[in-house]
Amino acid sequence: MPPLPPFDFNSPISWAGQAIVILLTGVGVPRDLAGAIATLLGVIVLASYGLTITLLLIWAERKLVGRLQDRLGPNRVGPYGLLQTIADAFKLFTKEDITPTGADVVVYNLAPLLSVVSVLLIWAVIPFASTVFGTNINVGVIYVVGVGGLGTLAIMMAGWSSNNKYALLGAFRTAAQLISYEVPMILALLVPVLLARSMGMNDIVKGQTVWYIVLAPIAGLIFFITSMAEVGRAPFDLLEAESEIVAGFHIEYTGLKFGMFFVGEFLHAFTISALAATLFFGGWRGPWTDQVPLLGVVYFFVKTAFAFFVVIWVRGSMPRIRIDHMLAFNWKFLTPVSLAAVVVTAVVDKLTPSSEWTRAGALFLANVILGAVVVWILAATARRQRMQEEGSRQEAKHAGPAQGAEAHAGAH
Amino acid sequence: MPPLQIVFLVASAATLVSGLLVVVSRNLIHAALWLIVTLFMVAVLFVLLEAGFLATVQVVLYIGAIAIMIIFAVMLTRRVMKDPGPQTNKQWWLAALVSLAIFAALAAILFQVPWTVTNASVSPDSLTDLGKSLVDTNRFVLPFEVASVLLIAALIGSIVIAGGRD
């Protein structure tokens, strides 16, 4: 057996991969198979990491939302209530597993699985540090979008196969919400791709000598809003709006199958935070990462935790948006603004000299101007609407009470 | 047999079987879901050919957009949970004849073309090359622009239809 290579502190993952391959070929496993086993082990480690961290995330979220709502949050099981999620998981284990009458059994059971898998798959392309990542495929950004489509599919499958009208309504809302919000999200994702001249996640991080949130604040904000809508949590939780359609697409799910949707949602919220950190906040970039690449993991998680805090903060402070407002906001506001952001970024980026700081300054200025124009258009539209309404109200006053009511109704 | 060949055989068998199930399923939603499996397996075949971009685009476009739209449309149709009625009509033999003829013609062409087999690997920068060829006046800029005009026309058309009265 050849000796193991010396432990490489800077890239522990590739060292572990090499070590496993050497160990396995030493005991007579063919080289192809050994490589496949090493890859499989990596996948298992990454997936288990994702699912384990969810236990902590659920605790953190409940604690934070508790504080936001002037409550204490979980504080009975374990120190600071840390073990509450484990107790809840055990409770879910013991629940009866119900399959509703008339359900499409195979589809019904596949949906929760697909929902978790679609989120876990995203972690394959997120770089934790310059040397610690699952894979740096050159189509990373499109891969993220494609995997997100599988999540949409899972929710539609769940809603349809449950044989329940509320679940089906939830699935319809999915189609309206998730597919619509994909449009501005993809457009916003185009901006970092344009700036980095690559779709690979690690290349995008490497390109961020200046964080892209400075170069493209509008695209960053749009990405953050739309990906929150993709997760489907407050203020965009129309898929499972308790007060309207009971629990939406997962109304019929019990026990661990419900748990999988639950875990999938929390992990998805953390995943979009990680994506925002990677694409717009410089990912693993920070002081001294050139000397000690592993330090990037710390920076990455600090940035992700901050983004996750904002997600929870929004969830804790915003009421649910109405469905027509949700769609109007997407199609009449986010989509045109993201289109404009892509065009402005492309033109300004091409016109400015390649020096990093002039480019950053010009792009930032362009974004500020674009933002001002957007706000000005919004204000003008709102003013025109207000004038119209006031005009019709005054007409109503002159026309007398009976006709006035009619004119008023007509104005709306 | 090398492992990649086994994966290829499994993936192509799965493509064919799920493709068959698309047309013989009694349930429309099941047919749509089998269609998704078929399209996904085609993406797997692309990955085996080291065409990662095509594979992801296949998933984004065909599964993320088209298949989900099909499922949505099917969900909106009535009687989807009930028996959808007979699957064939009196012209089934004609359709079978035409498809067999097309299959025979395609197979004949496939066998006649002298396929060149090389061991050259795919260039790692094929994605950049693809992007450049789409805006190169000597290559595919015209089809690319025509396709985008078509899409814009479809977009405007749908807005006009949805816009209604004014």
Coordinates of C-alpha atoms in Angstrom, one line a residue:
Chain A
M1 CA 0.0 0.0 0.0
P2 CA 1.4 3.4 -0.9
P3 CA 1.8 5.8 2.0
L4 CA -0.9 8.3 2.7
P5 CA -0.1 11.8 1.5
P6 CA 0.8 14.3 4.3
F7 CA -2.3 15.9 5.8
D8 CA -3.0 19.0 3.8
F9 CA -4.5 21.6 6.2
N10 CA -5.4 23.9 3.3
S11 CA -7.7 21.5 1.4
P12 CA -8.8 18.8 3.8
I13 CA -11.6 17.6 1.5
S14 CA -9.4 16.6 -1.4
W15 CA -6.9 15.1 1.0
A16 CA -9.6 12.9 2.6
G17 CA -10.8 11.9 -0.9
Q18 CA -7.2 10.9 -1.9
A19 CA -6.7 9.1 1.4
I20 CA -9.9 7.0 1.0
V21 CA -9.0 6.1 -2.6
I22 CA -5.5 5.0 -1.5
L23 CA -6.9 3.0 1.5
L24 CA -9.5 1.2 -0.7
T25 CA -7.1 0.4 -3.6
G26 CA -4.7 -0.9 -0.9
V27 CA -7.2 -3.6 0.1
G28 CA -7.8 -4.5 -3.5
V29 CA -10.8 -2.4 -4.6
P30 CA -10.5 -1.4 -8.3
R31 CA -9.6 2.3 -8.8
D32 CA -12.9 3.3 -10.5
L33 CA -14.9 1.8 -7.7
A34 CA -12.8 3.4 -5.0
G35 CA -13.3 6.8 -6.6
A36 CA -17.0 6.2 -6.8
I37 CA -17.1 5.1 -3.1
A38 CA -15.1 8.3 -2.1
T39 CA -17.6 10.5 -4.0
L40 CA -20.5 8.6 -2.4
L41 CA -19.1 9.2 1.1
G42 CA -18.7 12.9 0.3
V43 CA -22.3 13.1 -0.8
I44 CA -23.4 11.3 2.4
V45 CA -21.4 13.6 4.6
L46 CA -22.7 16.7 2.9
A47 CA -26.3 15.5 3.0
S48 CA -26.1 14.5 6.7
Y49 CA -24.5 17.8 7.5
G50 CA -27.4 19.6 5.8
L51 CA -30.0 17.6 7.7
T52 CA -28.3 17.9 11.0
I53 CA -27.8 21.6 10.9
T54 CA -31.6 21.9 10.3
L55 CA -32.1 20.8 13.9
L56 CA -30.2 23.8 15.1
L57 CA -31.8 26.1 12.5
I58 CA -35.3 25.2 13.7
W59 CA -34.3 26.0 17.3
A60 CA -32.6 29.3 16.2
E61 CA -35.7 30.4 14.2
R62 CA -38.2 29.6 17.0
K63 CA -36.0 31.4 19.5
L64 CA -35.6 34.5 17.3
V65 CA -39.3 34.6 16.2
G66 CA -40.2 34.2 19.9
R67 CA -38.1 37.3 20.8
L68 CA -39.5 39.2 17.8
Q69 CA -43.0 38.5 19.2
D70 CA -42.0 39.3 22.8
R71 CA -42.0 35.7 23.8
L72 CA -39.3 33.5 25.2
G73 CA -39.4 30.7 22.6
P74 CA -38.5 27.1 23.5
N75 CA -36.7 27.0 26.8
R76 CA -37.6 23.7 28.6
V77 CA -35.8 20.9 26.9
G78 CA -32.1 21.1 27.4
P79 CA -30.0 24.2 28.0
Y80 CA -31.8 27.2 26.4
G81 CA -34.3 24.8 24.9
L82 CA -31.6 23.5 22.5
L83 CA -33.0 19.9 22.5
Q84 CA -36.6 21.0 21.8
T85 CA -36.3 20.0 18.1
I86 CA -35.0 16.5 18.9
A87 CA -38.0 16.1 21.2
D88 CA -40.3 17.3 18.4
A89 CA -38.6 14.9 16.0
F90 CA -39.3 12.0 18.4
K91 CA -42.9 13.1 18.6
L92 CA -43.2 13.1 14.8
F93 CA -41.7 9.5 14.8
T94 CA -44.5 8.2 17.0
K95 CA -47.4 9.8 14.9
E96 CA -49.6 7.6 12.9
D97 CA -48.8 7.4 9.2
I98 CA -52.0 8.2 7.4
T99 CA -52.6 7.8 3.7
P100 CA -55.9 9.5 2.7
T101 CA -58.6 7.5 0.8
G102 CA -58.3 8.0 -2.9
A103 CA -54.7 9.3 -2.7
D104 CA -52.3 8.4 -5.4
V105 CA -50.1 6.4 -3.2
V106 CA -46.7 6.3 -5.1
V107 CA -46.9 10.0 -6.0
Y108 CA -48.1 10.9 -2.4
N109 CA -45.1 9.1 -0.9
L110 CA -42.5 10.4 -3.4
A111 CA -43.4 14.1 -2.9
P112 CA -41.9 14.7 0.6
L113 CA -38.7 12.9 -0.5
L114 CA -38.3 15.0 -3.6
S115 CA -39.0 18.1 -1.6
V116 CA -36.0 17.5 0.7
V117 CA -33.7 16.2 -2.0
S118 CA -34.3 19.3 -4.2
V119 CA -32.9 21.4 -1.4
L120 CA -30.0 19.2 -0.5
L121 CA -28.9 19.1 -4.1
I122 CA -28.2 22.8 -4.0
W123 CA -25.5 22.3 -1.4
A124 CA -23.5 20.3 -3.9
V125 CA -22.4 23.6 -5.7
I126 CA -22.0 26.0 -2.8
P127 CA -18.4 26.7 -1.9
F128 CA -17.7 26.8 1.8
A129 CA -14.1 27.9 1.3
S130 CA -11.8 28.2 -1.7
T131 CA -10.8 24.6 -1.3
V132 CA -13.9 23.1 0.4
F133 CA -16.8 22.6 -2.0
G134 CA -18.9 19.7 -3.4
T135 CA -18.2 20.5 -7.0
N136 CA -17.5 23.6 -9.1
I137 CA -19.4 22.7 -12.2
N138 CA -19.3 25.5 -14.8
V139 CA -23.1 25.8 -14.9
G140 CA -23.6 26.2 -11.2
V141 CA -26.2 29.0 -11.3
I142 CA -28.4 27.2 -13.9
Y143 CA -28.1 24.1 -11.8
V144 CA -29.5 25.9 -8.8
V145 CA -32.5 27.1 -10.8
G146 CA -33.1 23.6 -12.3
V147 CA -33.0 21.9 -8.9
G148 CA -35.4 24.6 -7.6
G149 CA -37.8 23.5 -10.3
L150 CA -37.8 20.0 -8.8
G151 CA -38.9 21.5 -5.5
T152 CA -41.9 23.1 -7.3
L153 CA -42.7 19.8 -8.8
A154 CA -42.6 18.1 -5.3
I155 CA -45.2 20.6 -4.0
M156 CA -47.5 20.1 -7.0
M157 CA -47.2 16.4 -6.7
A158 CA -48.1 16.6 -3.0
G159 CA -51.0 18.8 -3.6
W160 CA -52.5 16.8 -6.4
S161 CA -51.9 13.3 -5.0
S162 CA -53.5 14.0 -1.6
N163 CA -57.1 13.9 -3.0
N164 CA -58.0 17.0 -1.0
K165 CA -59.4 20.2 -2.4
Y166 CA -57.4 22.4 -0.1
A167 CA -54.2 20.6 -1.0
L168 CA -55.1 21.1 -4.7
L169 CA -55.7 24.8 -4.1
G170 CA -52.2 24.9 -2.5
A171 CA -50.8 23.3 -5.5
F172 CA -52.5 25.8 -7.8
R173 CA -51.0 28.6 -5.8
T174 CA -47.6 27.0 -6.1
A175 CA -47.9 27.2 -9.9
A176 CA -48.9 30.9 -9.6
Q177 CA -46.2 31.8 -7.1
L178 CA -43.1 29.7 -7.5
I179 CA -43.1 29.7 -11.3
S180 CA -43.8 33.4 -11.5
Y181 CA -41.1 34.3 -9.0
E182 CA -38.6 32.2 -10.9
V183 CA -38.7 34.8 -13.8
P184 CA -37.2 37.8 -11.9
M185 CA -35.0 35.4 -9.8
I186 CA -33.3 34.1 -13.0
L187 CA -32.9 37.6 -14.3
A188 CA -31.4 38.7 -11.0
L189 CA -29.0 35.7 -11.1
L190 CA -27.9 36.8 -14.5
V191 CA -26.2 39.9 -13.0
P192 CA -23.6 38.2 -10.9
V193 CA -23.0 35.8 -13.8
L194 CA -22.4 38.8 -16.1
L195 CA -20.1 40.4 -13.6
A196 CA -18.0 37.3 -13.0
R197 CA -18.1 36.1 -16.6
S198 CA -18.8 32.6 -15.2
M199 CA -21.7 30.5 -14.0
G200 CA -19.5 28.4 -11.6
M201 CA -20.2 29.3 -8.0
N202 CA -16.6 29.2 -6.9
D203 CA -15.6 31.4 -9.9
I204 CA -18.3 33.9 -8.9
V205 CA -16.9 34.1 -5.4
K206 CA -13.4 34.5 -6.7
G207 CA -14.5 37.4 -8.9
Q208 CA -15.8 39.3 -5.9
T209 CA -12.8 41.5 -5.0
V210 CA -15.6 44.0 -4.4
W211 CA -18.8 42.3 -3.2
Y212 CA -21.5 42.2 -5.8
I213 CA -23.9 43.7 -3.4
V214 CA -22.0 46.9 -4.0
L215 CA -21.9 46.4 -7.8
A216 CA -25.4 45.2 -8.1
P217 CA -27.5 46.1 -5.0
I218 CA -30.8 46.0 -7.0
A219 CA -30.2 42.6 -8.3
G220 CA -29.2 41.4 -4.9
L221 CA -32.4 42.7 -3.3
I222 CA -34.5 41.2 -6.0
F223 CA -32.7 37.9 -5.7
F224 CA -33.3 37.9 -1.9
I225 CA -37.0 38.8 -2.2
T226 CA -37.7 36.3 -5.0
S227 CA -35.8 33.5 -3.3
M228 CA -37.8 34.1 -0.2
A229 CA -41.0 33.7 -2.3
E230 CA -39.4 30.4 -3.7
V231 CA -39.1 29.1 -0.2
G232 CA -42.8 29.8 0.4
R233 CA -42.6 31.2 3.9
A234 CA -44.1 34.4 5.4
P235 CA -44.8 36.9 3.9
F236 CA -45.1 34.6 0.9
D237 CA -46.6 31.5 2.6
L238 CA -49.7 31.4 0.4
L239 CA -49.1 27.8 -0.4
E240 CA -50.0 26.8 3.1
A241 CA -51.9 29.8 4.4
E242 CA -53.5 28.4 7.5
S243 CA -56.3 30.9 7.7
E244 CA -57.4 30.4 4.1
I245 CA -56.6 26.8 2.9
V246 CA -55.9 25.2 6.3
A247 CA -52.4 23.9 5.6
G248 CA -52.3 23.9 1.8
F249 CA -50.3 21.3 -0.1
H250 CA -49.3 19.3 3.0
I251 CA -52.7 19.2 4.7
E252 CA -52.9 15.4 4.5
Y253 CA -49.4 14.6 5.5
T254 CA -48.7 13.3 9.0
G255 CA -45.7 12.2 11.0
L256 CA -42.3 12.0 9.3
K257 CA -43.7 12.8 5.9
F258 CA -44.9 16.1 7.2
G259 CA -41.6 16.4 9.0
M260 CA -39.8 16.1 5.7
F261 CA -41.7 19.1 4.2
F262 CA -41.0 21.0 7.4
V263 CA -37.2 20.2 7.3
G264 CA -37.1 20.9 3.6
E265 CA -38.6 24.4 4.2
F266 CA -36.2 25.3 7.0
L267 CA -33.2 24.0 5.1
H268 CA -34.3 25.8 2.0
A269 CA -34.5 29.1 4.0
F270 CA -30.9 28.5 5.1
T271 CA -29.9 27.5 1.6
I272 CA -31.1 30.7 0.1
S273 CA -29.2 32.6 2.8
A274 CA -26.1 30.7 1.7
L275 CA -26.8 31.4 -1.9
A276 CA -27.2 35.1 -1.2
A277 CA -24.0 35.1 0.8
T278 CA -22.2 33.3 -2.0
L279 CA -23.5 35.3 -4.9
F280 CA -23.6 38.8 -3.4
F281 CA -21.7 38.9 -0.1
G282 CA -18.4 37.5 -1.3
G283 CA -18.9 33.9 0.0
W284 CA -15.8 32.7 1.7
R285 CA -13.9 36.0 1.0
G286 CA -12.5 37.8 4.0
P287 CA -9.1 38.9 5.4
W288 CA -6.3 36.3 5.4
T289 CA -8.2 33.7 3.3
D290 CA -5.2 33.6 0.9
Q291 CA -2.9 32.3 3.7
V292 CA -5.4 30.1 5.5
P293 CA -8.2 29.0 3.1
L294 CA -10.1 27.2 5.8
L295 CA -10.8 30.6 7.4
G296 CA -13.2 31.0 4.5
V297 CA -15.6 28.5 6.1
V298 CA -16.0 30.9 9.1
Y299 CA -16.6 33.9 6.9
F300 CA -19.1 32.0 4.8
F301 CA -21.1 30.9 7.8
V302 CA -21.0 34.3 9.5
K303 CA -22.4 35.9 6.3
T304 CA -25.0 33.1 5.8
A305 CA -26.1 33.4 9.4
F306 CA -26.6 37.1 8.9
A307 CA -28.7 36.5 5.8
F308 CA -30.7 33.8 7.6
F309 CA -31.3 36.3 10.5
V310 CA -32.8 38.7 7.9
V311 CA -35.0 36.0 6.5
I312 CA -36.4 35.2 10.0
W313 CA -36.7 38.9 10.8
V314 CA -38.8 39.4 7.7
R315 CA -40.9 36.4 8.5
G316 CA -41.4 37.7 12.1
S317 CA -42.4 41.2 11.1
M318 CA -44.4 41.0 7.8
P319 CA -48.1 40.0 7.4
R320 CA -49.0 37.6 4.6
I321 CA -49.3 39.3 1.2
R322 CA -52.6 38.9 -0.6
I323 CA -52.5 36.7 -3.7
D324 CA -53.3 39.4 -6.3
H325 CA -50.8 41.8 -4.7
M326 CA -48.3 39.0 -4.7
L327 CA -48.7 38.4 -8.5
A328 CA -48.9 42.1 -9.3
F329 CA -45.8 42.8 -7.3
N330 CA -44.0 40.1 -9.3
W331 CA -45.1 40.8 -12.8
K332 CA -45.6 44.6 -12.7
F333 CA -42.6 45.5 -10.4
L334 CA -39.9 42.9 -10.0
T335 CA -39.8 41.6 -13.5
P336 CA -39.4 45.0 -15.3
V337 CA -36.9 46.2 -12.6
S338 CA -34.8 43.0 -12.9
L339 CA -34.9 43.3 -16.7
A340 CA -33.7 46.9 -16.4
A341 CA -31.0 45.9 -13.9
V342 CA -29.6 43.3 -16.4
V343 CA -29.5 45.8 -19.3
V344 CA -28.0 48.6 -17.2
T345 CA -25.4 46.2 -15.7
A346 CA -24.4 44.8 -19.1
V347 CA -24.1 48.3 -20.7
V348 CA -22.2 50.0 -17.9
D349 CA -19.9 47.0 -17.4
K350 CA -19.0 47.1 -21.0
L351 CA -18.4 50.9 -21.1
T352 CA -16.3 51.3 -18.0
P353 CA -12.5 50.6 -17.9
S354 CA -11.5 47.3 -16.5
S355 CA -10.0 48.8 -13.3
E356 CA -11.8 47.1 -10.4
W357 CA -12.7 50.2 -8.4
T358 CA -13.9 52.5 -11.3
R359 CA -16.0 49.6 -12.5
A360 CA -17.5 49.1 -9.0
G361 CA -18.1 52.9 -8.7
A362 CA -19.7 53.2 -12.1
L363 CA -22.0 50.1 -11.5
F364 CA -22.9 51.3 -8.0
L365 CA -23.8 54.8 -9.4
A366 CA -25.8 53.2 -12.2
N367 CA -27.7 51.1 -9.7
V368 CA -28.4 54.2 -7.5
I369 CA -29.7 56.1 -10.6
L370 CA -31.9 53.0 -11.6
G371 CA -33.2 52.8 -8.1
A372 CA -34.1 56.6 -8.1
V373 CA -35.9 56.2 -11.5
V374 CA -37.9 53.2 -10.2
V375 CA -38.9 55.1 -7.0
W376 CA -39.8 58.2 -9.1
I377 CA -42.0 56.1 -11.5
L378 CA -43.7 54.4 -8.5
A379 CA -44.4 57.7 -6.9
A380 CA -45.7 59.2 -10.1
T381 CA -48.0 56.2 -10.7
A382 CA -49.3 56.3 -7.1
R383 CA -49.9 60.1 -7.4
R384 CA -51.9 59.6 -10.6
Q385 CA -54.0 56.9 -9.1
R386 CA -54.7 59.1 -6.0
M387 CA -55.7 62.0 -8.2
Q388 CA -58.1 59.8 -10.2
E389 CA -59.7 58.5 -7.0
E390 CA -60.1 61.9 -5.5
G391 CA -61.5 63.2 -8.8
S392 CA -64.1 60.5 -8.9
R393 CA -64.9 61.0 -5.3
Q394 CA -65.6 64.7 -5.9
E395 CA -67.7 63.9 -8.9
A396 CA -69.7 61.5 -6.7
K397 CA -70.3 64.3 -4.2
H398 CA -71.7 66.6 -6.9
A399 CA -73.8 63.9 -8.5
G400 CA -75.7 63.2 -5.3
P401 CA -75.7 60.2 -2.9
A402 CA -77.4 57.5 -5.1
Q403 CA -75.4 58.0 -8.2
G404 CA -72.3 58.8 -6.1
A405 CA -72.3 55.3 -4.8
E406 CA -72.4 53.9 -8.3
A407 CA -69.6 56.2 -9.5
H408 CA -67.5 55.2 -6.5
A409 CA -68.0 51.5 -7.2
G410 CA -67.1 52.1 -10.8
A411 CA -63.9 53.8 -9.9
H412 CA -62.7 50.7 -8.2
Chain B
M1 CA -17.9 -3.6 -19.1
P2 CA -16.7 -0.1 -18.0
P3 CA -19.0 1.5 -15.3
L4 CA -19.9 4.4 -17.6
Q5 CA -21.3 2.0 -20.2
I6 CA -23.4 0.3 -17.5
V7 CA -24.8 3.7 -16.5
F8 CA -25.5 4.6 -20.2
L9 CA -27.4 1.3 -20.7
V10 CA -29.4 1.8 -17.6
A11 CA -30.2 5.4 -18.4
S12 CA -31.2 4.7 -22.0
A13 CA -33.4 1.7 -20.9
A14 CA -35.1 3.9 -18.3
T15 CA -35.6 6.6 -21.0
L16 CA -37.3 4.1 -23.3
V17 CA -39.4 2.5 -20.7
S18 CA -40.6 5.7 -19.2
G19 CA -41.2 7.1 -22.6
L20 CA -43.5 4.1 -23.4
L21 CA -45.3 4.6 -20.0
V22 CA -46.0 8.2 -21.0
V23 CA -48.3 7.0 -23.8
V24 CA -49.8 3.9 -22.2
S25 CA -50.6 5.4 -18.7
R26 CA -54.4 5.6 -18.1
N27 CA -53.9 8.6 -15.8
L28 CA -53.0 11.9 -17.3
I29 CA -51.0 13.1 -14.4
H30 CA -49.1 9.9 -14.3
A31 CA -48.3 10.3 -18.0
A32 CA -47.0 13.8 -17.2
L33 CA -44.9 12.5 -14.4
W34 CA -43.4 9.7 -16.6
L35 CA -42.7 12.4 -19.1
I36 CA -40.6 14.1 -16.5
V37 CA -38.7 10.9 -15.8
T38 CA -38.0 10.5 -19.5
L39 CA -36.7 14.1 -19.8
F40 CA -34.6 13.7 -16.7
M41 CA -33.1 10.5 -18.1
V42 CA -32.2 12.4 -21.3
A43 CA -30.5 14.9 -19.1
V44 CA -28.5 12.0 -17.6
L45 CA -27.5 11.0 -21.1
F46 CA -26.2 14.5 -21.7
V47 CA -24.2 14.4 -18.5
L48 CA -22.6 11.1 -19.7
L49 CA -21.6 13.0 -22.9
E50 CA -20.0 15.6 -20.8
A51 CA -22.5 18.2 -22.0
G52 CA -23.2 19.6 -18.5
F53 CA -24.8 22.8 -19.9
L54 CA -27.3 20.9 -22.1
A55 CA -28.1 18.7 -19.2
T56 CA -28.9 21.5 -16.8
V57 CA -30.8 23.4 -19.5
Q58 CA -32.8 20.2 -20.2
V59 CA -33.8 20.1 -16.5
V60 CA -34.6 23.8 -16.2
L61 CA -36.6 24.1 -19.4
Y62 CA -38.2 20.8 -19.9
I63 CA -38.8 19.8 -16.3
G64 CA -38.8 23.2 -14.5
A65 CA -41.0 24.9 -17.1
I66 CA -42.7 22.8 -19.7
A67 CA -43.5 19.7 -17.7
I68 CA -44.8 21.7 -14.8
M69 CA -47.0 23.7 -17.2
I70 CA -48.3 20.5 -18.6
I71 CA -49.1 19.2 -15.1
F72 CA -50.8 22.5 -14.2
A73 CA -52.9 22.4 -17.4
V74 CA -53.9 18.8 -16.7
M75 CA -54.9 19.6 -13.1
L76 CA -57.2 22.3 -14.4
T77 CA -59.0 19.9 -16.7
R78 CA -62.1 18.1 -15.4
R79 CA -62.5 14.4 -14.7
V80 CA -58.8 13.9 -14.4
M81 CA -59.3 11.5 -11.5
K82 CA -61.8 9.3 -13.4
D83 CA -61.4 6.9 -16.3
P84 CA -60.1 8.9 -19.3
G85 CA -62.0 6.6 -21.8
P86 CA -60.5 4.5 -24.6
Q87 CA -56.9 5.3 -25.5
T88 CA -57.2 4.5 -29.2
N89 CA -59.6 5.2 -32.0
K90 CA -60.3 3.7 -35.4
Q91 CA -57.2 5.2 -37.0
W92 CA -54.7 3.6 -34.6
W93 CA -53.2 1.3 -37.3
L94 CA -52.6 4.3 -39.6
A95 CA -50.8 6.2 -36.8
A96 CA -48.7 3.0 -36.1
L97 CA -47.9 2.7 -39.7
V98 CA -46.7 6.3 -40.1
S99 CA -44.6 6.1 -36.9
L100 CA -43.0 2.8 -38.0
A101 CA -42.2 4.4 -41.4
I102 CA -40.6 7.4 -39.7
F103 CA -38.7 5.1 -37.3
A104 CA -37.4 3.0 -40.3
A105 CA -36.4 6.1 -42.2
L106 CA -34.5 7.6 -39.2
A107 CA -32.8 4.2 -38.5
A108 CA -31.7 3.9 -42.1
I109 CA -30.2 7.4 -42.0
L110 CA -28.5 6.7 -38.7
F111 CA -26.9 3.5 -40.1
Q112 CA -25.8 5.2 -43.3
V113 CA -24.0 8.1 -41.7
P114 CA -20.3 7.3 -41.2
W115 CA -19.9 8.4 -37.6
T116 CA -16.4 9.4 -36.8
V117 CA -15.2 8.1 -33.4
T118 CA -12.4 9.8 -31.6
N119 CA -10.9 9.7 -28.2
A120 CA -10.5 13.4 -28.0
S121 CA -12.0 14.9 -24.8
V122 CA -14.5 17.7 -24.7
S123 CA -12.8 21.1 -24.3
P124 CA -13.4 22.4 -20.8
D125 CA -14.3 25.8 -22.2
S126 CA -17.1 24.5 -24.5
L127 CA -19.6 26.6 -22.6
T128 CA -17.8 29.9 -23.6
D129 CA -17.5 28.5 -27.1
L130 CA -21.2 27.9 -27.2
G131 CA -21.9 31.4 -26.0
K132 CA -19.6 33.0 -28.5
S133 CA -21.0 31.0 -31.4
L134 CA -24.5 32.3 -30.6
V135 CA -23.4 35.9 -31.2
D136 CA -20.9 35.3 -34.0
T137 CA -22.1 36.6 -37.4
N138 CA -20.4 33.7 -39.2
R139 CA -22.2 31.1 -37.1
F140 CA -25.5 31.1 -35.3
V141 CA -26.4 34.8 -34.7
L142 CA -29.3 34.7 -37.2
P143 CA -31.2 31.7 -35.9
F144 CA -30.5 33.0 -32.4
E145 CA -32.0 36.4 -33.1
V146 CA -35.0 34.9 -35.1
A147 CA -35.7 32.6 -32.1
S148 CA -35.7 35.6 -29.7
V149 CA -38.0 37.6 -32.0
L150 CA -40.3 34.6 -32.0
L151 CA -40.3 34.5 -28.2
I152 CA -40.9 38.3 -27.9
A153 CA -43.8 37.9 -30.3
A154 CA -45.3 35.1 -28.2
L155 CA -44.8 37.2 -25.1
I156 CA -46.5 40.3 -26.6
G157 CA -49.3 38.1 -28.0
S158 CA -50.0 36.6 -24.6
I159 CA -50.1 40.0 -23.0
V160 CA -52.6 41.2 -25.7
I161 CA -54.8 38.2 -25.1
A162 CA -54.7 38.6 -21.3
G163 CA -55.0 42.3 -21.4
G164 CA -58.7 42.1 -22.6
R165 CA -60.9 45.1 -23.0
D166 CA -58.6 48.1 -23.2

